[in-house]
PDB file of C-alpha atoms in Angstrom:
ATOM      1  CA  MET A   1       0.000   0.000   0.000  1.00 38.00           C
ATOM      2  CA  SER A   2       1.455   3.351  -0.990  1.00 49.00           C
ATOM      3  CA  ASN A   3       1.749   6.238   1.436  1.00 66.00           C
ATOM      4  CA  ILE A   4      -0.673   9.106   1.086  1.00 81.00           C
ATOM      5  CA  TYR A   5       0.994  12.527   1.115  1.00 85.00           C
ATOM      6  CA  LEU A   6      -0.272  16.049   1.554  1.00 91.00           C
ATOM      7  CA  GLY A   7       1.347  18.714  -0.579  1.00 91.00           C
ATOM      8  CA  TYR A   8       1.341  22.249   0.840  1.00 95.00           C
ATOM      9  CA  HIS A   9       1.733  24.717  -2.016  1.00 95.00           C
ATOM     10  CA  PHE A  10       3.052  27.919  -0.413  1.00 97.00           C
ATOM     11  CA  THR A  11       3.057  31.290  -2.155  1.00 97.00           C
ATOM     12  CA  VAL A  12       5.711  33.434  -0.454  1.00 96.00           C
ATOM     13  CA  GLU A  13       6.485  37.146  -0.784  1.00 95.00           C
ATOM     14  CA  PRO A  14       9.309  38.115  -0.770  1.00 92.00           C
ATOM     15  CA  LYS A  15      10.040  34.699  -2.206  1.00 90.00           C
ATOM     16  CA  ASP A  16      13.737  33.924  -1.693  1.00 85.00           C
ATOM     17  CA  MET A  17      14.209  35.055   1.881  1.00 88.00           C
ATOM     18  CA  GLY A  18      10.764  33.897   2.983  1.00 92.00           C
ATOM     19  CA  SER A  19      11.027  30.468   1.377  1.00 91.00           C
ATOM     20  CA  GLU A  20      14.373  29.771   3.021  1.00 88.00           C
ATOM     21  CA  ILE A  21      13.049  30.622   6.490  1.00 92.00           C
ATOM     22  CA  LEU A  22       9.809  28.720   5.848  1.00 94.00           C
ATOM     23  CA  VAL A  23      11.652  25.568   4.769  1.00 89.00           C
ATOM     24  CA  ALA A  24      13.929  25.793   7.820  1.00 87.00           C
ATOM     25  CA  GLU A  25      10.904  25.952  10.137  1.00 90.00           C
ATOM     26  CA  LEU A  26       8.951  23.245   8.309  1.00 92.00           C
ATOM     27  CA  GLY A  27      12.073  21.075   8.460  1.00 83.00           C
ATOM     28  CA  GLU A  28      11.594  20.923  12.239  1.00 85.00           C
ATOM     29  CA  LEU A  29       8.226  19.238  11.579  1.00 90.00           C
ATOM     30  CA  PRO A  30       7.583  15.896   9.821  1.00 88.00           C
ATOM     31  CA  PHE A  31       7.710  17.415   6.324  1.00 88.00           C
ATOM     32  CA  GLU A  32       9.805  15.120   4.109  1.00 77.00           C
ATOM     33  CA  SER A  33      10.678  17.070   1.004  1.00 77.00           C
ATOM     34  CA  PHE A  34      10.605  20.559  -0.461  1.00 82.00           C
ATOM     35  CA  ILE A  35      10.367  21.598  -4.108  1.00 81.00           C
ATOM     36  CA  GLU A  36      10.961  25.209  -5.146  1.00 82.00           C
ATOM     37  CA  SER A  37       8.228  26.739  -7.297  1.00 83.00           C
ATOM     38  CA  ASP A  38       7.837  29.957  -9.275  1.00 84.00           C
ATOM     39  CA  TYR A  39       5.893  31.488  -6.389  1.00 91.00           C
ATOM     40  CA  GLY A  40       7.445  29.918  -3.321  1.00 92.00           C
ATOM     41  CA  VAL A  41       7.797  26.309  -2.261  1.00 91.00           C
ATOM     42  CA  THR A  42       5.834  23.056  -2.064  1.00 90.00           C
ATOM     43  CA  ALA A  43       6.286  20.992   1.111  1.00 90.00           C
ATOM     44  CA  TYR A  44       5.284  17.335   1.369  1.00 87.00           C
ATOM     45  CA  ILE A  45       4.225  15.415   4.481  1.00 88.00           C
ATOM     46  CA  GLN A  46       2.866  11.907   4.963  1.00 85.00           C
ATOM     47  CA  LYS A  47      -0.798  12.129   5.942  1.00 89.00           C
ATOM     48  CA  GLN A  48      -0.246   9.789   8.883  1.00 88.00           C
ATOM     49  CA  PHE A  49       2.045  12.394  10.483  1.00 90.00           C
ATOM     50  CA  TRP A  50      -0.259  15.344   9.756  1.00 93.00           C
ATOM     51  CA  ASN A  51      -2.707  17.078  12.087  1.00 93.00           C
ATOM     52  CA  GLU A  52      -4.878  20.189  11.774  1.00 92.00           C
ATOM     53  CA  THR A  53      -2.658  22.283  14.058  1.00 95.00           C
ATOM     54  CA  ILE A  54       0.685  21.295  12.487  1.00 95.00           C
ATOM     55  CA  LEU A  55       1.448  24.821  11.234  1.00 96.00           C
ATOM     56  CA  GLU A  56       0.619  26.615  14.502  1.00 94.00           C
ATOM     57  CA  GLU A  57       4.279  26.756  15.591  1.00 89.00           C
ATOM     58  CA  VAL A  58       5.556  27.992  12.211  1.00 95.00           C
ATOM     59  CA  GLN A  59       6.421  31.539  13.246  1.00 95.00           C
ATOM     60  CA  ILE A  60       7.054  33.028   9.809  1.00 96.00           C
ATOM     61  CA  LEU A  61       3.376  32.527   8.935  1.00 96.00           C
ATOM     62  CA  ASN A  62       2.579  35.222  11.507  1.00 94.00           C
ATOM     63  CA  SER A  63       5.425  37.563  10.572  1.00 94.00           C
ATOM     64  CA  PRO A  64       4.430  41.000   9.213  1.00 94.00           C
ATOM     65  CA  GLU A  65       7.578  40.954   7.030  1.00 93.00           C
ATOM     66  CA  PHE A  66       6.174  38.228   4.744  1.00 96.00           C
ATOM     67  CA  VAL A  67       2.933  37.504   2.939  1.00 96.00           C
ATOM     68  CA  ILE A  68       2.397  33.747   2.813  1.00 97.00           C
ATOM     69  CA  SER A  69      -0.625  31.796   1.625  1.00 97.00           C
ATOM     70  CA  TYR A  70      -1.067  28.126   0.777  1.00 97.00           C
ATOM     71  CA  THR A  71      -3.309  25.452  -0.659  1.00 96.00           C
ATOM     72  CA  ILE A  72      -3.278  21.775   0.318  1.00 96.00           C
ATOM     73  CA  GLU A  73      -3.439  18.855  -2.095  1.00 92.00           C
ATOM     74  CA  GLU A  74      -3.774  15.177  -1.227  1.00 89.00           C
ATOM     75  CA  ILE A  75      -1.421  13.000  -3.266  1.00 80.00           C
ATOM     76  CA  GLU A  76      -1.629   9.205  -3.474  1.00 70.00           C
ATOM     77  CA  GLN A  77       2.076   8.706  -4.113  1.00 64.00           C
ATOM     78  CA  VAL A  78       5.028  10.989  -4.751  1.00 59.00           C
ATOM     79  CA  ASN A  79       7.859   9.960  -7.065  1.00 61.00           C
ATOM     80  CA  TRP A  80      10.617  11.996  -5.430  1.00 57.00           C
ATOM     81  CA  ASN A  81      13.178  11.190  -8.121  1.00 56.00           C
ATOM     82  CA  GLU A  82      10.825  12.389 -10.834  1.00 64.00           C
ATOM     83  CA  GLU A  83       9.968  15.568  -8.923  1.00 63.00           C
ATOM     84  CA  TRP A  84      13.631  16.249  -8.253  1.00 58.00           C
ATOM     85  CA  GLU A  85      14.769  15.573 -11.812  1.00 60.00           C
ATOM     86  CA  LYS A  86      12.147  18.024 -13.114  1.00 62.00           C
ATOM     87  CA  ASN A  87      13.537  20.737 -10.852  1.00 64.00           C
ATOM     88  CA  PHE A  88      17.290  20.095 -10.901  1.00 69.00           C
ATOM     89  CA  GLU A  89      19.424  21.563 -13.660  1.00 76.00           C
ATOM     90  CA  ALA A  90      23.188  21.215 -13.901  1.00 81.00           C
ATOM     91  CA  ILE A  91      25.100  24.460 -13.380  1.00 85.00           C
ATOM     92  CA  TYR A  92      28.524  25.858 -14.243  1.00 89.00           C
ATOM     93  CA  VAL A  93      30.372  28.257 -11.952  1.00 92.00           C
ATOM     94  CA  ASP A  94      32.933  30.528 -13.614  1.00 92.00           C
ATOM     95  CA  GLY A  95      33.479  28.005 -16.396  1.00 89.00           C
ATOM     96  CA  LYS A  96      35.468  25.736 -14.063  1.00 95.00           C
ATOM     97  CA  CYS A  97      33.090  23.938 -11.720  1.00 95.00           C
ATOM     98  CA  HIS A  98      30.215  21.798 -13.021  1.00 93.00           C
ATOM     99  CA  VAL A  99      27.624  20.759 -10.433  1.00 91.00           C
ATOM    100  CA  ARG A 100      25.301  18.038 -11.652  1.00 89.00           C
ATOM    101  CA  ALA A 101      23.020  15.228 -10.590  1.00 84.00           C
ATOM    102  CA  PRO A 102      23.894  11.556 -11.213  1.00 84.00           C
ATOM    103  CA  PHE A 103      21.530  11.525 -14.220  1.00 80.00           C
ATOM    104  CA  HIS A 104      23.264  14.463 -15.939  1.00 84.00           C
ATOM    105  CA  PRO A 105      26.056  13.658 -18.444  1.00 86.00           C
ATOM    106  CA  LYS A 106      29.659  14.137 -17.389  1.00 87.00           C
ATOM    107  CA  THR A 107      31.506  17.119 -18.858  1.00 85.00           C
ATOM    108  CA  ASN A 108      35.132  18.136 -19.300  1.00 89.00           C
ATOM    109  CA  ALA A 109      34.892  20.751 -16.541  1.00 92.00           C
ATOM    110  CA  GLU A 110      37.998  21.088 -14.385  1.00 95.00           C
ATOM    111  CA  PHE A 111      35.891  20.227 -11.336  1.00 96.00           C
ATOM    112  CA  ASP A 112      32.948  17.919 -12.008  1.00 95.00           C
ATOM    113  CA  ILE A 113      30.838  17.445  -8.862  1.00 94.00           C
ATOM    114  CA  ILE A 114      27.951  14.992  -8.564  1.00 92.00           C
ATOM    115  CA  ILE A 115      25.372  15.974  -5.952  1.00 87.00           C
ATOM    116  CA  GLU A 116      22.191  14.174  -4.995  1.00 79.00           C
ATOM    117  CA  PRO A 117      20.718  16.680  -2.535  1.00 62.00           C
ATOM    118  CA  LYS A 118      17.523  14.879  -1.455  1.00 61.00           C
ATOM    119  CA  MET A 119      16.296  17.186   1.327  1.00 50.00           C
ATOM    120  CA  SER A 120      19.644  18.811   2.019  1.00 46.00           C
ATOM    121  CA  PHE A 121      20.627  22.314   0.965  1.00 52.00           C
ATOM    122  CA  GLY A 122      23.614  23.079  -1.215  1.00 52.00           C
ATOM    123  CA  THR A 123      23.189  22.117  -4.849  1.00 59.00           C
ATOM    124  CA  GLY A 124      25.114  25.141  -6.062  1.00 57.00           C
ATOM    125  CA  HIS A 125      21.942  26.789  -7.266  1.00 68.00           C
ATOM    126  CA  HIS A 126      21.486  28.974  -4.210  1.00 76.00           C
ATOM    127  CA  GLU A 127      23.347  32.275  -4.346  1.00 83.00           C
ATOM    128  CA  THR A 128      25.327  31.611  -1.164  1.00 87.00           C
ATOM    129  CA  THR A 129      26.644  28.223  -2.311  1.00 88.00           C
ATOM    130  CA  HIS A 130      27.436  29.663  -5.740  1.00 90.00           C
ATOM    131  CA  MET A 131      29.540  32.455  -4.203  1.00 94.00           C
ATOM    132  CA  MET A 132      31.357  30.086  -1.854  1.00 96.00           C
ATOM    133  CA  ILE A 133      32.275  27.974  -4.875  1.00 96.00           C
ATOM    134  CA  GLN A 134      33.624  31.136  -6.522  1.00 96.00           C
ATOM    135  CA  HIS A 135      35.770  31.907  -3.465  1.00 97.00           C
ATOM    136  CA  LEU A 136      37.152  28.361  -3.428  1.00 97.00           C
ATOM    137  CA  LEU A 137      37.898  28.406  -7.159  1.00 97.00           C
ATOM    138  CA  GLU A 138      40.165  31.448  -6.757  1.00 95.00           C
ATOM    139  CA  THR A 139      41.812  30.290  -3.508  1.00 95.00           C
ATOM    140  CA  ASP A 140      44.856  28.021  -3.321  1.00 96.00           C
ATOM    141  CA  VAL A 141      43.682  25.468  -0.755  1.00 97.00           C
ATOM    142  CA  ALA A 142      46.296  22.763  -1.424  1.00 97.00           C
ATOM    143  CA  GLU A 143      47.284  20.897   1.755  1.00 97.00           C
ATOM    144  CA  MET A 144      45.036  23.147   3.872  1.00 98.00           C
ATOM    145  CA  LYS A 145      43.339  21.495   6.837  1.00 98.00           C
ATOM    146  CA  THR A 146      39.745  22.518   6.173  1.00 98.00           C
ATOM    147  CA  LEU A 147      36.404  22.823   7.961  1.00 98.00           C
ATOM    148  CA  ASP A 148      33.079  22.920   6.106  1.00 98.00           C
ATOM    149  CA  MET A 149      30.667  24.123   8.799  1.00 96.00           C
ATOM    150  CA  GLY A 150      26.974  23.640   8.097  1.00 92.00           C
ATOM    151  CA  CYS A 151      27.999  21.442   5.186  1.00 93.00           C
ATOM    152  CA  GLY A 152      24.507  20.592   3.846  1.00 87.00           C
ATOM    153  CA  THR A 153      25.319  18.308   0.904  1.00 89.00           C
ATOM    154  CA  ALA A 154      29.116  18.618   1.481  1.00 94.00           C
ATOM    155  CA  ILE A 155      29.444  20.243  -1.951  1.00 94.00           C
ATOM    156  CA  LEU A 156      32.004  22.768  -0.661  1.00 96.00           C
ATOM    157  CA  ALA A 157      34.037  20.124   1.161  1.00 98.00           C
ATOM    158  CA  ILE A 158      34.058  18.049  -2.020  1.00 98.00           C
ATOM    159  CA  LEU A 159      35.312  20.964  -4.115  1.00 97.00           C
ATOM    160  CA  ALA A 160      37.954  21.744  -1.479  1.00 98.00           C
ATOM    161  CA  GLU A 161      39.249  18.155  -1.690  1.00 98.00           C
ATOM    162  CA  MET A 162      39.254  18.279  -5.480  1.00 98.00           C
ATOM    163  CA  LYS A 163      41.480  21.363  -5.179  1.00 97.00           C
ATOM    164  CA  GLY A 164      43.900  19.585  -2.854  1.00 97.00           C
ATOM    165  CA  ALA A 165      42.716  20.501   0.644  1.00 98.00           C
ATOM    166  CA  LYS A 166      43.197  17.826   3.316  1.00 96.00           C
ATOM    167  CA  PRO A 167      42.172  16.620   5.773  1.00 97.00           C
ATOM    168  CA  ILE A 168      38.629  18.025   5.742  1.00 98.00           C
ATOM    169  CA  ASP A 169      35.969  18.003   8.450  1.00 98.00           C
ATOM    170  CA  ALA A 170      32.356  18.489   7.297  1.00 98.00           C
ATOM    171  CA  ILE A 171      29.865  19.246  10.072  1.00 96.00           C
ATOM    172  CA  ASP A 172      26.100  19.680  10.085  1.00 92.00           C
ATOM    173  CA  ILE A 173      23.579  19.612  12.920  1.00 85.00           C
ATOM    174  CA  ASP A 174      20.905  18.072  10.691  1.00 81.00           C
ATOM    175  CA  ASN A 175      20.862  14.260  10.517  1.00 82.00           C
ATOM    176  CA  TRP A 176      19.645  14.221   6.927  1.00 79.00           C
ATOM    177  CA  CYS A 177      22.490  16.531   5.882  1.00 84.00           C
ATOM    178  CA  TYR A 178      24.970  14.381   7.807  1.00 91.00           C
ATOM    179  CA  LEU A 179      23.876  11.214   5.976  1.00 90.00           C
ATOM    180  CA  ASN A 180      23.605  12.973   2.612  1.00 88.00           C
ATOM    181  CA  SER A 181      27.112  14.441   3.000  1.00 93.00           C
ATOM    182  CA  ILE A 182      28.558  10.987   3.598  1.00 96.00           C
ATOM    183  CA  GLU A 183      26.812   9.700   0.462  1.00 94.00           C
ATOM    184  CA  ASN A 184      27.965  12.610  -1.695  1.00 94.00           C
ATOM    185  CA  ALA A 185      31.563  12.371  -0.464  1.00 97.00           C
ATOM    186  CA  GLU A 186      31.586   8.696  -1.415  1.00 96.00           C
ATOM    187  CA  ARG A 187      29.871   9.421  -4.744  1.00 95.00           C
ATOM    188  CA  ASN A 188      32.696  11.827  -5.650  1.00 96.00           C
ATOM    189  CA  ASN A 189      35.412   9.384  -4.520  1.00 96.00           C
ATOM    190  CA  CYS A 190      36.586  11.679  -1.736  1.00 97.00           C
ATOM    191  CA  LYS A 191      39.139  10.127   0.610  1.00 97.00           C
ATOM    192  CA  ASN A 192      39.963  13.036   2.927  1.00 98.00           C
ATOM    193  CA  ILE A 193      36.512  14.133   4.192  1.00 98.00           C
ATOM    194  CA  THR A 194      35.227  13.145   7.627  1.00 98.00           C
ATOM    195  CA  VAL A 195      31.562  14.013   8.259  1.00 98.00           C
ATOM    196  CA  TYR A 196      30.273  14.809  11.756  1.00 97.00           C
ATOM    197  CA  GLU A 197      26.754  15.375  13.051  1.00 94.00           C
ATOM    198  CA  GLY A 198      26.671  18.251  15.542  1.00 92.00           C
ATOM    199  CA  ASP A 199      27.304  21.934  16.144  1.00 92.00           C
ATOM    200  CA  ALA A 200      30.215  24.220  17.022  1.00 94.00           C
ATOM    201  CA  ALA A 201      30.873  22.262  20.228  1.00 94.00           C
ATOM    202  CA  ILE A 202      32.668  19.698  18.027  1.00 95.00           C
ATOM    203  CA  LEU A 203      35.301  22.329  17.198  1.00 95.00           C
ATOM    204  CA  LYS A 204      36.844  22.324  20.681  1.00 92.00           C
ATOM    205  CA  ASP A 205      40.606  21.679  20.460  1.00 92.00           C
ATOM    206  CA  LYS A 206      40.545  21.453  16.637  1.00 96.00           C
ATOM    207  CA  LYS A 207      42.652  23.640  14.310  1.00 97.00           C
ATOM    208  CA  TYR A 208      42.145  24.557  10.661  1.00 98.00           C
ATOM    209  CA  ASP A 209      43.883  26.538   7.919  1.00 98.00           C
ATOM    210  CA  LEU A 210      40.608  27.146   6.061  1.00 98.00           C
ATOM    211  CA  ILE A 211      37.091  27.483   7.452  1.00 98.00           C
ATOM    212  CA  ILE A 212      34.025  27.502   5.201  1.00 97.00           C
ATOM    213  CA  ALA A 213      30.827  28.571   6.992  1.00 96.00           C
ATOM    214  CA  ASN A 214      27.670  28.975   4.902  1.00 92.00           C
ATOM    215  CA  ILE A 215      25.086  29.425   7.667  1.00 88.00           C
ATOM    216  CA  ASN A 216      22.584  32.087   8.686  1.00 82.00           C
ATOM    217  CA  ARG A 217      23.644  35.336  10.335  1.00 85.00           C
ATOM    218  CA  ASN A 218      22.521  34.552  13.887  1.00 85.00           C
ATOM    219  CA  ILE A 219      24.373  31.232  14.047  1.00 87.00           C
ATOM    220  CA  LEU A 220      27.497  32.789  12.542  1.00 92.00           C
ATOM    221  CA  LEU A 221      27.488  35.566  15.142  1.00 93.00           C
ATOM    222  CA  ASN A 222      26.785  33.127  17.963  1.00 91.00           C
ATOM    223  CA  ASP A 223      29.605  30.757  16.960  1.00 95.00           C
ATOM    224  CA  MET A 224      32.123  33.308  15.639  1.00 96.00           C
ATOM    225  CA  GLN A 225      34.464  32.971  18.598  1.00 96.00           C
ATOM    226  CA  SER A 226      34.562  29.193  18.134  1.00 96.00           C
ATOM    227  CA  TYR A 227      35.604  29.634  14.508  1.00 97.00           C
ATOM    228  CA  VAL A 228      38.316  32.158  15.349  1.00 97.00           C
ATOM    229  CA  ASP A 229      39.618  29.982  18.194  1.00 97.00           C
ATOM    230  CA  CYS A 230      40.227  27.054  15.846  1.00 97.00           C
ATOM    231  CA  LEU A 231      41.718  29.064  12.971  1.00 97.00           C
ATOM    232  CA  ASN A 232      45.466  28.702  12.526  1.00 97.00           C
ATOM    233  CA  PRO A 233      47.682  31.800  12.135  1.00 96.00           C
ATOM    234  CA  LYS A 234      47.379  33.216   8.584  1.00 95.00           C
ATOM    235  CA  GLY A 235      44.267  31.067   8.138  1.00 97.00           C
ATOM    236  CA  THR A 236      41.309  31.969   5.920  1.00 98.00           C
ATOM    237  CA  ILE A 237      37.569  32.077   6.686  1.00 98.00           C
ATOM    238  CA  LEU A 238      34.856  32.178   4.020  1.00 98.00           C
ATOM    239  CA  PHE A 239      31.409  33.254   5.241  1.00 96.00           C
ATOM    240  CA  SER A 240      28.013  33.290   3.560  1.00 94.00           C
ATOM    241  CA  GLY A 241      24.346  32.717   4.345  1.00 87.00           C
ATOM    242  CA  PHE A 242      23.305  36.328   4.977  1.00 86.00           C
ATOM    243  CA  TYR A 243      22.217  39.509   3.239  1.00 86.00           C
ATOM    244  CA  THR A 244      23.879  42.799   2.316  1.00 90.00           C
ATOM    245  CA  GLU A 245      22.254  44.528   5.292  1.00 89.00           C
ATOM    246  CA  ASP A 246      23.852  41.960   7.642  1.00 91.00           C
ATOM    247  CA  ILE A 247      27.421  42.899   6.658  1.00 95.00           C
ATOM    248  CA  PRO A 248      27.964  45.474   9.462  1.00 95.00           C
ATOM    249  CA  PHE A 249      27.108  42.882  12.128  1.00 95.00           C
ATOM    250  CA  ILE A 250      29.323  40.152  10.660  1.00 96.00           C
ATOM    251  CA  ASP A 251      32.173  42.558   9.961  1.00 97.00           C
ATOM    252  CA  ALA A 252      32.105  44.086  13.447  1.00 97.00           C
ATOM    253  CA  SER A 253      32.290  40.639  15.035  1.00 97.00           C
ATOM    254  CA  CYS A 254      35.163  39.588  12.765  1.00 97.00           C
ATOM    255  CA  ILE A 255      37.192  42.766  13.319  1.00 97.00           C
ATOM    256  CA  GLU A 256      36.628  42.574  17.071  1.00 97.00           C
ATOM    257  CA  LYS A 257      38.115  39.072  17.061  1.00 96.00           C
ATOM    258  CA  GLY A 258      41.188  40.058  15.070  1.00 96.00           C
ATOM    259  CA  LEU A 259      40.213  39.016  11.542  1.00 97.00           C
ATOM    260  CA  THR A 260      41.093  41.129   8.498  1.00 97.00           C
ATOM    261  CA  PHE A 261      38.611  41.657   5.663  1.00 97.00           C
ATOM    262  CA  VAL A 262      39.818  40.578   2.206  1.00 97.00           C
ATOM    263  CA  LYS A 263      36.966  40.357  -0.293  1.00 97.00           C
ATOM    264  CA  LYS A 264      33.191  40.581  -0.762  1.00 97.00           C
ATOM    265  CA  LEU A 265      31.031  38.787  -3.337  1.00 96.00           C
ATOM    266  CA  GLU A 266      27.385  39.756  -3.838  1.00 94.00           C
ATOM    267  CA  ARG A 267      24.599  37.983  -5.707  1.00 89.00           C
ATOM    268  CA  ASN A 268      20.924  39.024  -5.615  1.00 84.00           C
ATOM    269  CA  ASN A 269      21.375  40.755  -2.235  1.00 83.00           C
ATOM    270  CA  TRP A 270      23.061  37.657  -0.757  1.00 88.00           C
ATOM    271  CA  VAL A 271      26.670  38.175   0.348  1.00 94.00           C
ATOM    272  CA  SER A 272      29.839  36.155   0.860  1.00 96.00           C
ATOM    273  CA  LEU A 273      32.830  37.564   2.747  1.00 97.00           C
ATOM    274  CA  LYS A 274      36.454  36.456   2.950  1.00 98.00           C
ATOM    275  CA  TYR A 275      38.645  37.144   6.001  1.00 98.00           C
ATOM    276  CA  VAL A 276      42.143  36.137   7.057  1.00 97.00           C
ATOM    277  CA  ASN A 277      43.682  35.722  10.485  1.00 93.00           C
TER     278      ASN A 277
END
C-alpha cells in the first residue's frame, strides 16, 4: 500500500528570503521534502504524520515581514526522483566547476561534482553556495586542513578536496544533511573528508587553515568565537548565508576578534565575505 501525502503549495512574498526561512521551520516538523516553485515552495508530508494544528508553531506565517498563503493537495504517491529531476538543472560556476546530478552527463569541466541533494541544501543553485564555490575556485587550498561548517550536501568540502585541501571536516547539525554528506563524499570518490553530526561544540581543540561557513547570520554571530579559536595563524575564513544589510554585524564581530577583511562577493542581495587571520 502506498503512502498518502499532503502537498502544501506555499506562495511566499518576498520569495527567496521567505522560502528559506519557511523551509527551515517546516524542516523541524515531519515534512519530508521541499520543491521550489515559481511562487514559493511546495512541502510534502505523509498524511499519517499530519494534524490540523501542524502549522501553529511555524512563526514566519505570523510575521508581518512576509505575505504567505497556501493550498493543500492530497497526493496518493510521490515519485521523489521524478519531482527532483524536473527541478534540478546542472550548473557551471565561472566556467570551471560543473555541479550536476547523477543523471546528468559528465563534462570536461575542471571540477565535475555529482550531488544528490535529497532534502539537504547546497546544490550550487542557491546564491550563497554559488559564491562560496567562486571563493574556493580562486583560492589556493592545497594541503590546507579545512572545515566545512553547516555542510549541507558537502558540496564545498568536495570541491575543497578536489582542489587539494586535506584533511577536511564536514559538520552539520541536521541528521539528513549528515547522511547525505557521507553519500555525496563517497559518490565523488573523496578520501579526505570526515563528516560529523553536531554543532560548534565539536570544534573544541581542533585547528584549521581554512574554514568555510555557509550558515545564517545569527548562528554565525553566535559561533564566531569558536571559529576564530580554531583558525590557525594566517588562516582563511569564508562566510556566507546572509544579506547585504547583515554585513555590518558580521564585519564588526570579525574585526573585534582580530580578523582582516579581504573580499566581498554579492549575488541578488546575498553576500559572501572572505577574512584572514
